PDB file of C-alpha atoms in Angstrom:
ATOM      1  CA  ASP A 778      -6.677   3.653  43.959  1.00 81.00           C
ATOM      2  CA  PRO A 779      -5.735   7.421  44.078  1.00 80.00           C
ATOM      3  CA  ASP A 780      -2.113   7.069  43.923  1.00 84.00           C
ATOM      4  CA  MET A 781      -3.338   5.974  40.239  1.00 87.00           C
ATOM      5  CA  PRO A 782      -6.640   7.668  39.193  1.00 90.00           C
ATOM      6  CA  PHE A 783      -5.358   6.288  35.431  1.00 90.00           C
ATOM      7  CA  VAL A 784      -5.249   2.687  35.119  1.00 89.00           C
ATOM      8  CA  PRO A 785      -1.529   2.276  33.013  1.00 86.00           C
ATOM      9  CA  SER A 786      -1.573   2.396  29.498  1.00 83.00           C
ATOM     10  CA  ILE A 787       0.314   0.010  26.840  1.00 85.00           C
ATOM     11  CA  PRO A 788       2.706   1.696  24.254  1.00 82.00           C
ATOM     12  CA  GLU A 789       0.149  -0.375  21.389  1.00 84.00           C
ATOM     13  CA  ASP A 790      -2.854   1.606  23.530  1.00 87.00           C
ATOM     14  CA  GLN A 791      -1.541   5.166  22.618  1.00 89.00           C
ATOM     15  CA  PHE A 792      -1.167   5.203  18.720  1.00 89.00           C
ATOM     16  CA  ILE A 793      -3.782   5.077  17.753  1.00 87.00           C
ATOM     17  CA  LEU A 794      -5.124   4.161  13.849  1.00 82.00           C
ATOM     18  CA  VAL A 795      -8.681   5.604  12.662  1.00 83.00           C
ATOM     19  CA  GLU A 796      -9.503   4.914   8.926  1.00 77.00           C
ATOM     20  CA  GLU A 797     -11.579   7.888   7.639  1.00 76.00           C
ATOM     21  CA  GLY A 798     -14.718   9.264   9.279  1.00 78.00           C
ATOM     22  CA  ASP A 799     -14.518   6.484  11.389  1.00 82.00           C
ATOM     23  CA  PRO A 800     -15.612   6.660  15.465  1.00 89.00           C
ATOM     24  CA  THR A 801     -12.264   5.060  17.460  1.00 91.00           C
ATOM     25  CA  ALA A 802     -12.131   5.481  21.334  1.00 93.00           C
ATOM     26  CA  ILE A 803      -8.819   7.279  23.240  1.00 94.00           C
ATOM     27  CA  PRO A 804      -8.315   4.470  26.007  1.00 93.00           C
ATOM     28  CA  CYS A 805      -7.999   6.778  29.250  1.00 92.00           C
ATOM     29  CA  ARG A 806      -9.946   4.337  31.781  1.00 91.00           C
ATOM     30  CA  THR A 807     -10.210   5.299  35.431  1.00 90.00           C
ATOM     31  CA  SER A 808      -9.358   3.048  38.685  1.00 87.00           C
ATOM     32  CA  ASP A 809     -12.171   5.308  39.973  1.00 88.00           C
ATOM     33  CA  PRO A 810     -15.763   4.633  37.540  1.00 86.00           C
ATOM     34  CA  ASP A 811     -17.027   7.793  39.334  1.00 88.00           C
ATOM     35  CA  ALA A 812     -14.798   9.498  38.638  1.00 88.00           C
ATOM     36  CA  GLN A 813     -14.810  12.814  36.865  1.00 92.00           C
ATOM     37  CA  VAL A 814     -12.394  13.228  33.730  1.00 93.00           C
ATOM     38  CA  THR A 815     -11.637  15.939  31.342  1.00 93.00           C
ATOM     39  CA  LEU A 816     -10.376  15.484  27.881  1.00 94.00           C
ATOM     40  CA  THR A 817      -7.477  18.058  26.251  1.00 93.00           C
ATOM     41  CA  ASN A 818      -5.965  18.224  23.082  1.00 92.00           C
ATOM     42  CA  SER A 819      -2.568  19.179  22.418  1.00 89.00           C
ATOM     43  CA  LEU A 820      -3.850  23.240  22.442  1.00 91.00           C
ATOM     44  CA  ASP A 821      -4.796  22.686  25.880  1.00 89.00           C
ATOM     45  CA  LYS A 822      -7.989  22.888  24.986  1.00 91.00           C
ATOM     46  CA  ALA A 823     -10.976  20.527  26.565  1.00 92.00           C
ATOM     47  CA  VAL A 824     -12.688  18.690  23.436  1.00 91.00           C
ATOM     48  CA  TYR A 825     -15.569  17.096  24.539  1.00 92.00           C
ATOM     49  CA  ALA A 826     -16.568  13.744  24.135  1.00 92.00           C
ATOM     50  CA  PHE A 827     -18.552  10.490  24.931  1.00 93.00           C
ATOM     51  CA  TYR A 828     -16.731   9.088  28.095  1.00 93.00           C
ATOM     52  CA  ASP A 829     -17.099   5.547  29.575  1.00 90.00           C
ATOM     53  CA  SER A 830     -14.434   4.105  32.361  1.00 87.00           C
ATOM     54  CA  LYS A 831     -14.400   1.382  30.670  1.00 89.00           C
ATOM     55  CA  GLN A 832     -13.345   2.450  27.323  1.00 90.00           C
ATOM     56  CA  GLY A 833     -11.937   6.247  27.422  1.00 92.00           C
ATOM     57  CA  PHE A 834     -13.261   8.779  25.246  1.00 95.00           C
ATOM     58  CA  ILE A 835     -15.606   7.690  22.376  1.00 94.00           C
ATOM     59  CA  GLY A 836     -16.391   9.922  18.798  1.00 92.00           C
ATOM     60  CA  ASN A 837     -14.931  10.620  15.469  1.00 91.00           C
ATOM     61  CA  PHE A 838     -11.793  13.190  17.079  1.00 92.00           C
ATOM     62  CA  PRO A 839      -8.846  14.606  14.301  1.00 90.00           C
ATOM     63  CA  ALA A 840      -5.818  13.464  13.948  1.00 88.00           C
ATOM     64  CA  GLY A 841      -3.770  14.785  17.024  1.00 91.00           C
ATOM     65  CA  SER A 842      -2.384  14.239  20.464  1.00 93.00           C
ATOM     66  CA  TYR A 843      -4.684  14.298  23.318  1.00 95.00           C
ATOM     67  CA  THR A 844      -4.742  13.745  26.477  1.00 94.00           C
ATOM     68  CA  CYS A 845      -7.223  13.009  29.761  1.00 95.00           C
ATOM     69  CA  LYS A 846      -7.327  15.053  33.014  1.00 94.00           C
ATOM     70  CA  THR A 847      -9.061  13.842  36.429  1.00 93.00           C
ATOM     71  CA  MET A 848      -8.541  15.431  40.055  1.00 90.00           C
ATOM     72  CA  VAL A 849      -8.258  13.236  43.174  1.00 88.00           C
ATOM     73  CA  LYS A 850      -8.455  15.032  46.674  1.00 86.00           C
ATOM     74  CA  GLY A 851      -7.704  18.575  44.610  1.00 86.00           C
ATOM     75  CA  VAL A 852      -4.661  16.815  43.208  1.00 88.00           C
ATOM     76  CA  GLU A 853      -4.770  17.352  38.979  1.00 91.00           C
ATOM     77  CA  PHE A 854      -3.599  13.952  37.207  1.00 91.00           C
ATOM     78  CA  LYS A 855      -2.602  13.689  33.778  1.00 92.00           C
ATOM     79  CA  SER A 856      -2.815  10.172  31.206  1.00 91.00           C
ATOM     80  CA  ASP A 857      -0.464   9.251  28.969  1.00 89.00           C
ATOM     81  CA  GLU A 858      -0.113  11.016  25.624  1.00 92.00           C
ATOM     82  CA  PHE A 859      -2.003   9.725  23.077  1.00 94.00           C
ATOM     83  CA  LEU A 860      -1.636  10.155  19.581  1.00 93.00           C
ATOM     84  CA  ILE A 861      -4.734   9.530  16.699  1.00 91.00           C
ATOM     85  CA  TYR A 862      -3.495   9.373  13.053  1.00 86.00           C
ATOM     86  CA  ILE A 863      -5.935   9.453  10.186  1.00 82.00           C
ATOM     87  CA  LEU A 864      -5.886   6.793   7.541  1.00 77.00           C
ATOM     88  CA  ARG A 865      -7.638   7.356   4.087  1.00 70.00           C
ATOM     89  CA  ALA A 866      -9.351   3.824   2.858  1.00 67.00           C
ATOM     90  CA  THR A 867     -12.109   4.066   0.523  1.00 69.00           C
ATOM     91  CA  SER A 868     -13.772   0.834   0.786  1.00 69.00           C
ATOM     92  CA  GLN A 869     -13.148   0.617  -2.745  1.00 76.00           C
ATOM     93  CA  LEU A 870      -9.164  -1.063  -3.761  1.00 83.00           C
ATOM     94  CA  PRO A 871      -8.179   0.847  -7.320  1.00 89.00           C
ATOM     95  CA  VAL A 872      -4.940  -1.071  -8.042  1.00 93.00           C
ATOM     96  CA  GLU A 873      -2.745  -0.982 -11.596  1.00 93.00           C
ATOM     97  CA  ILE A 874      -0.220  -2.575 -12.795  1.00 95.00           C
ATOM     98  CA  GLU A 875       2.279  -1.029 -14.899  1.00 94.00           C
ATOM     99  CA  ALA A 876       5.851  -3.184 -16.289  1.00 94.00           C
ATOM    100  CA  LEU A 877       7.720  -0.964 -19.022  1.00 89.00           C
ATOM    101  CA  LYS A 878       8.424  -3.462 -21.489  1.00 93.00           C
ATOM    102  CA  THR A 879       7.463  -7.120 -20.972  1.00 94.00           C
ATOM    103  CA  VAL A 880       9.803  -8.878 -23.192  1.00 94.00           C
ATOM    104  CA  TYR A 881      13.541  -9.099 -21.858  1.00 95.00           C
ATOM    105  CA  LYS A 882      16.507 -10.738 -22.423  1.00 94.00           C
ATOM    106  CA  THR A 883      18.935 -12.718 -19.995  1.00 95.00           C
ATOM    107  CA  GLY A 884      20.673 -10.705 -17.417  1.00 94.00           C
ATOM    108  CA  GLU A 885      18.499  -7.508 -17.894  1.00 95.00           C
ATOM    109  CA  THR A 886      16.716  -5.832 -14.511  1.00 96.00           C
ATOM    110  CA  ILE A 887      12.897  -6.670 -15.060  1.00 96.00           C
ATOM    111  CA  VAL A 888      10.759  -4.118 -13.007  1.00 96.00           C
ATOM    112  CA  VAL A 889       6.951  -4.327 -12.519  1.00 97.00           C
ATOM    113  CA  THR A 890       5.485  -1.930 -10.471  1.00 96.00           C
ATOM    114  CA  CYS A 891       1.508  -2.164  -8.363  1.00 96.00           C
ATOM    115  CA  VAL A 892      -0.013   1.699  -7.962  1.00 95.00           C
ATOM    116  CA  VAL A 893      -2.872   1.472  -5.027  1.00 92.00           C
ATOM    117  CA  PHE A 894      -4.843   4.687  -5.509  1.00 91.00           C
ATOM    118  CA  ASP A 895      -6.697   6.817  -2.793  1.00 84.00           C
ATOM    119  CA  ASN A 896      -5.785   4.154   0.830  1.00 83.00           C
ATOM    120  CA  GLU A 897      -3.050   3.934   2.977  1.00 80.00           C
ATOM    121  CA  VAL A 898      -4.574   0.671   4.951  1.00 77.00           C
ATOM    122  CA  VAL A 899      -3.476  -2.089   2.056  1.00 85.00           C
ATOM    123  CA  ASN A 900      -2.124  -5.459   2.677  1.00 88.00           C
ATOM    124  CA  LEU A 901      -0.067  -6.131  -0.413  1.00 91.00           C
ATOM    125  CA  GLN A 902       1.541  -9.936  -2.305  1.00 93.00           C
ATOM    126  CA  TRP A 903       3.477 -10.722  -5.298  1.00 95.00           C
ATOM    127  CA  ASN A 904       3.522 -13.695  -6.793  1.00 95.00           C
ATOM    128  CA  TYR A 905       5.733 -14.150  -9.003  1.00 95.00           C
ATOM    129  CA  PRO A 906       8.624 -17.400 -10.889  1.00 94.00           C
ATOM    130  CA  GLY A 907      11.042 -16.461  -8.948  1.00 90.00           C
ATOM    131  CA  LYS A 908       9.213 -15.372  -5.133  1.00 90.00           C
ATOM    132  CA  VAL A 909      10.328 -19.077  -4.078  1.00 87.00           C
ATOM    133  CA  LYS A 910      13.905 -18.002  -4.057  1.00 86.00           C
ATOM    134  CA  GLU A 911      13.265 -14.752  -2.747  1.00 85.00           C
ATOM    135  CA  LYS A 912      14.415 -13.734  -6.096  1.00 88.00           C
ATOM    136  CA  GLY A 913      12.363 -10.248  -6.101  1.00 89.00           C
ATOM    137  CA  LEU A 914      13.301  -7.033  -4.523  1.00 93.00           C
ATOM    138  CA  ILE A 915      10.103  -4.925  -3.510  1.00 94.00           C
ATOM    139  CA  LYS A 916      10.004  -1.478  -2.376  1.00 94.00           C
ATOM    140  CA  LEU A 917       7.516   0.713  -1.090  1.00 93.00           C
ATOM    141  CA  ASP A 918       7.014   4.385  -1.963  1.00 93.00           C
ATOM    142  CA  ASP A 919       3.835   6.049  -0.053  1.00 91.00           C
ATOM    143  CA  ILE A 920       2.999   9.568  -2.113  1.00 90.00           C
ATOM    144  CA  LYS A 921       0.738  11.690  -0.731  1.00 85.00           C
ATOM    145  CA  VAL A 922       0.784  14.762  -2.794  1.00 85.00           C
ATOM    146  CA  PRO A 923      -1.596  15.752  -5.022  1.00 88.00           C
ATOM    147  CA  SER A 924      -3.075  12.390  -4.772  1.00 83.00           C
ATOM    148  CA  GLN A 925      -2.492   9.411  -2.115  1.00 85.00           C
ATOM    149  CA  LYS A 926      -1.173   6.442  -3.760  1.00 90.00           C
ATOM    150  CA  LEU A 927       1.559   3.457  -2.802  1.00 93.00           C
ATOM    151  CA  VAL A 928       3.661   2.863  -5.639  1.00 95.00           C
ATOM    152  CA  TYR A 929       5.208  -1.147  -5.042  1.00 95.00           C
ATOM    153  CA  THR A 930       7.532  -1.921  -7.187  1.00 96.00           C
ATOM    154  CA  LEU A 931       9.217  -5.149  -7.620  1.00 96.00           C
ATOM    155  CA  THR A 932      12.713  -5.587  -9.098  1.00 96.00           C
ATOM    156  CA  ILE A 933      14.393  -8.616 -10.182  1.00 95.00           C
ATOM    157  CA  PRO A 934      18.364  -8.104 -11.144  1.00 94.00           C
ATOM    158  CA  GLU A 935      19.573 -10.773 -13.105  1.00 93.00           C
ATOM    159  CA  ALA A 936      17.052 -12.291 -14.938  1.00 94.00           C
ATOM    160  CA  SER A 937      17.227 -15.587 -17.039  1.00 94.00           C
ATOM    161  CA  VAL A 938      14.327 -17.837 -18.899  1.00 95.00           C
ATOM    162  CA  LYS A 939      13.165 -19.433 -15.650  1.00 94.00           C
ATOM    163  CA  ASP A 940      11.719 -15.461 -15.277  1.00 95.00           C
ATOM    164  CA  THR A 941       9.318 -16.325 -17.848  1.00 96.00           C
ATOM    165  CA  GLY A 942       5.746 -16.100 -16.544  1.00 95.00           C
ATOM    166  CA  ASP A 943       2.843 -14.008 -14.871  1.00 96.00           C
ATOM    167  CA  TYR A 944       3.501 -11.642 -12.112  1.00 97.00           C
ATOM    168  CA  GLU A 945       0.984 -10.689 -10.084  1.00 96.00           C
ATOM    169  CA  CYS A 946      -0.112  -8.624  -7.264  1.00 95.00           C
ATOM    170  CA  THR A 947      -3.048  -8.741  -4.707  1.00 94.00           C
ATOM    171  CA  ALA A 948      -4.033  -5.869  -2.397  1.00 92.00           C
ATOM    172  CA  ARG A 949      -5.589  -6.618   0.448  1.00 88.00           C
ATOM    173  CA  HIS A 950      -8.442  -4.259   2.040  1.00 82.00           C
ATOM    174  CA  ALA A 951      -6.527  -4.368   6.127  1.00 72.00           C
ATOM    175  CA  THR A 952     -10.026  -3.725   7.781  1.00 70.00           C
ATOM    176  CA  LYS A 953     -12.976  -4.995   5.591  1.00 74.00           C
ATOM    177  CA  GLU A 954     -13.198  -8.068   3.036  1.00 79.00           C
ATOM    178  CA  VAL A 955     -11.912  -6.416   0.070  1.00 81.00           C
ATOM    179  CA  LYS A 956      -9.339  -7.367  -2.439  1.00 86.00           C
ATOM    180  CA  GLU A 957      -8.140  -6.874  -5.978  1.00 89.00           C
ATOM    181  CA  ASN A 958      -5.490  -8.216  -8.235  1.00 91.00           C
ATOM    182  CA  LYS A 959      -3.598  -7.408 -10.808  1.00 94.00           C
ATOM    183  CA  LYS A 960      -1.740  -9.418 -13.402  1.00 95.00           C
ATOM    184  CA  VAL A 961       1.238  -9.092 -16.059  1.00 96.00           C
ATOM    185  CA  VAL A 962       2.278 -12.386 -18.341  1.00 97.00           C
ATOM    186  CA  ILE A 963       6.722 -11.388 -18.295  1.00 96.00           C
ATOM    187  CA  THR A 964       8.979 -13.213 -21.277  1.00 95.00           C
ATOM    188  CA  VAL A 965      12.227 -13.660 -20.597  1.00 95.00           C
ATOM    189  CA  HIS A 966      14.603 -14.460 -23.515  1.00 94.00           C
ATOM    190  CA  ASP A 967      18.005 -16.395 -23.811  1.00 92.00           C
ATOM    191  CA  LYS A 968      19.502 -14.408 -26.782  1.00 87.00           C
ATOM    192  CA  GLY A 969      18.145 -11.164 -28.457  1.00 81.00           C
ATOM    193  CA  PHE A 970      16.406 -12.597 -31.866  1.00 83.00           C
ATOM    194  CA  VAL A 971      15.595 -10.956 -35.246  1.00 88.00           C
ATOM    195  CA  HIS A 972      12.991 -12.781 -37.404  1.00 88.00           C
ATOM    196  CA  LEU A 973      12.535 -12.336 -40.627  1.00 92.00           C
ATOM    197  CA  GLU A 974       9.702 -13.145 -43.482  1.00 93.00           C
ATOM    198  CA  PRO A 975      10.009 -12.365 -47.290  1.00 92.00           C
ATOM    199  CA  GLN A 976       6.454 -11.863 -48.893  1.00 92.00           C
ATOM    200  CA  PHE A 977       8.416 -12.815 -52.441  1.00 92.00           C
ATOM    201  CA  SER A 978       9.561 -16.362 -53.357  1.00 92.00           C
ATOM    202  CA  PRO A 979      13.160 -17.417 -53.829  1.00 91.00           C
ATOM    203  CA  LEU A 980      13.029 -16.667 -57.519  1.00 93.00           C
ATOM    204  CA  GLU A 981      11.213 -13.586 -58.494  1.00 91.00           C
ATOM    205  CA  ALA A 982      11.139 -12.626 -62.509  1.00 92.00           C
ATOM    206  CA  VAL A 983      10.317  -8.643 -63.618  1.00 92.00           C
ATOM    207  CA  ASN A 984       9.885  -6.923 -66.869  1.00 93.00           C
ATOM    208  CA  LEU A 985      11.909  -3.647 -68.350  1.00 92.00           C
ATOM    209  CA  HIS A 986      11.191  -1.171 -66.558  1.00 93.00           C
ATOM    210  CA  GLU A 987       8.814  -2.543 -64.204  1.00 93.00           C
ATOM    211  CA  VAL A 988       9.137  -1.157 -60.575  1.00 93.00           C
ATOM    212  CA  LYS A 989       8.980  -4.457 -58.256  1.00 91.00           C
ATOM    213  CA  ASN A 990       8.581  -3.862 -53.988  1.00 92.00           C
ATOM    214  CA  PHE A 991       9.998  -6.864 -52.199  1.00 93.00           C
ATOM    215  CA  VAL A 992       8.129  -6.434 -48.588  1.00 94.00           C
ATOM    216  CA  VAL A 993      10.377  -7.997 -45.598  1.00 94.00           C
ATOM    217  CA  ASP A 994       8.359  -8.330 -42.135  1.00 94.00           C
ATOM    218  CA  VAL A 995      10.706  -7.824 -38.721  1.00 92.00           C
ATOM    219  CA  GLU A 996      10.317  -9.051 -35.577  1.00 85.00           C
TER     220      GLU A 996
END
């Protein structure tokens, strides 16, 4: 089609997510398989890469915007702009789970965090006693500096005894068959308590001028 040398692209094709180090395709396909196509970057400089009219330009491209150009009967046509985003994704999944404390009283707020290191391409799921009732609030912080961290925070407001149990986060790599899960046990008491355990008898005898120590373990 001389009036439409580039096959129209859908919006999803224009945003290209690539794992660091992986090749990808910039899908500016042509309606003429013999068309001569040039790839340019955001500075309008030519980028050299293998071209297939059915797939587009294939190669390892830096992050940024790219446009394809072709000539039809002396008229220049440009494709849509394609944006490449490079995502950091190691083959391993280093995960840590943290809880400020593991024993709570009724009415307090439970806070548990799950941290995924050196990966941006992760699916994370929580399992915890109040999940069925959707009691938890989940927040994600994507930290880039000084290193890549995904910090998932699970907050349970107004905790009750029923919130006692295992709090588990499972991270799954979005493109590889890799997963990692971590768990912490949280206990919620109906109310605070003090437990005393004396290390002496109800009746103790002492000699005159003797120094006697009375020891009590307090929990």
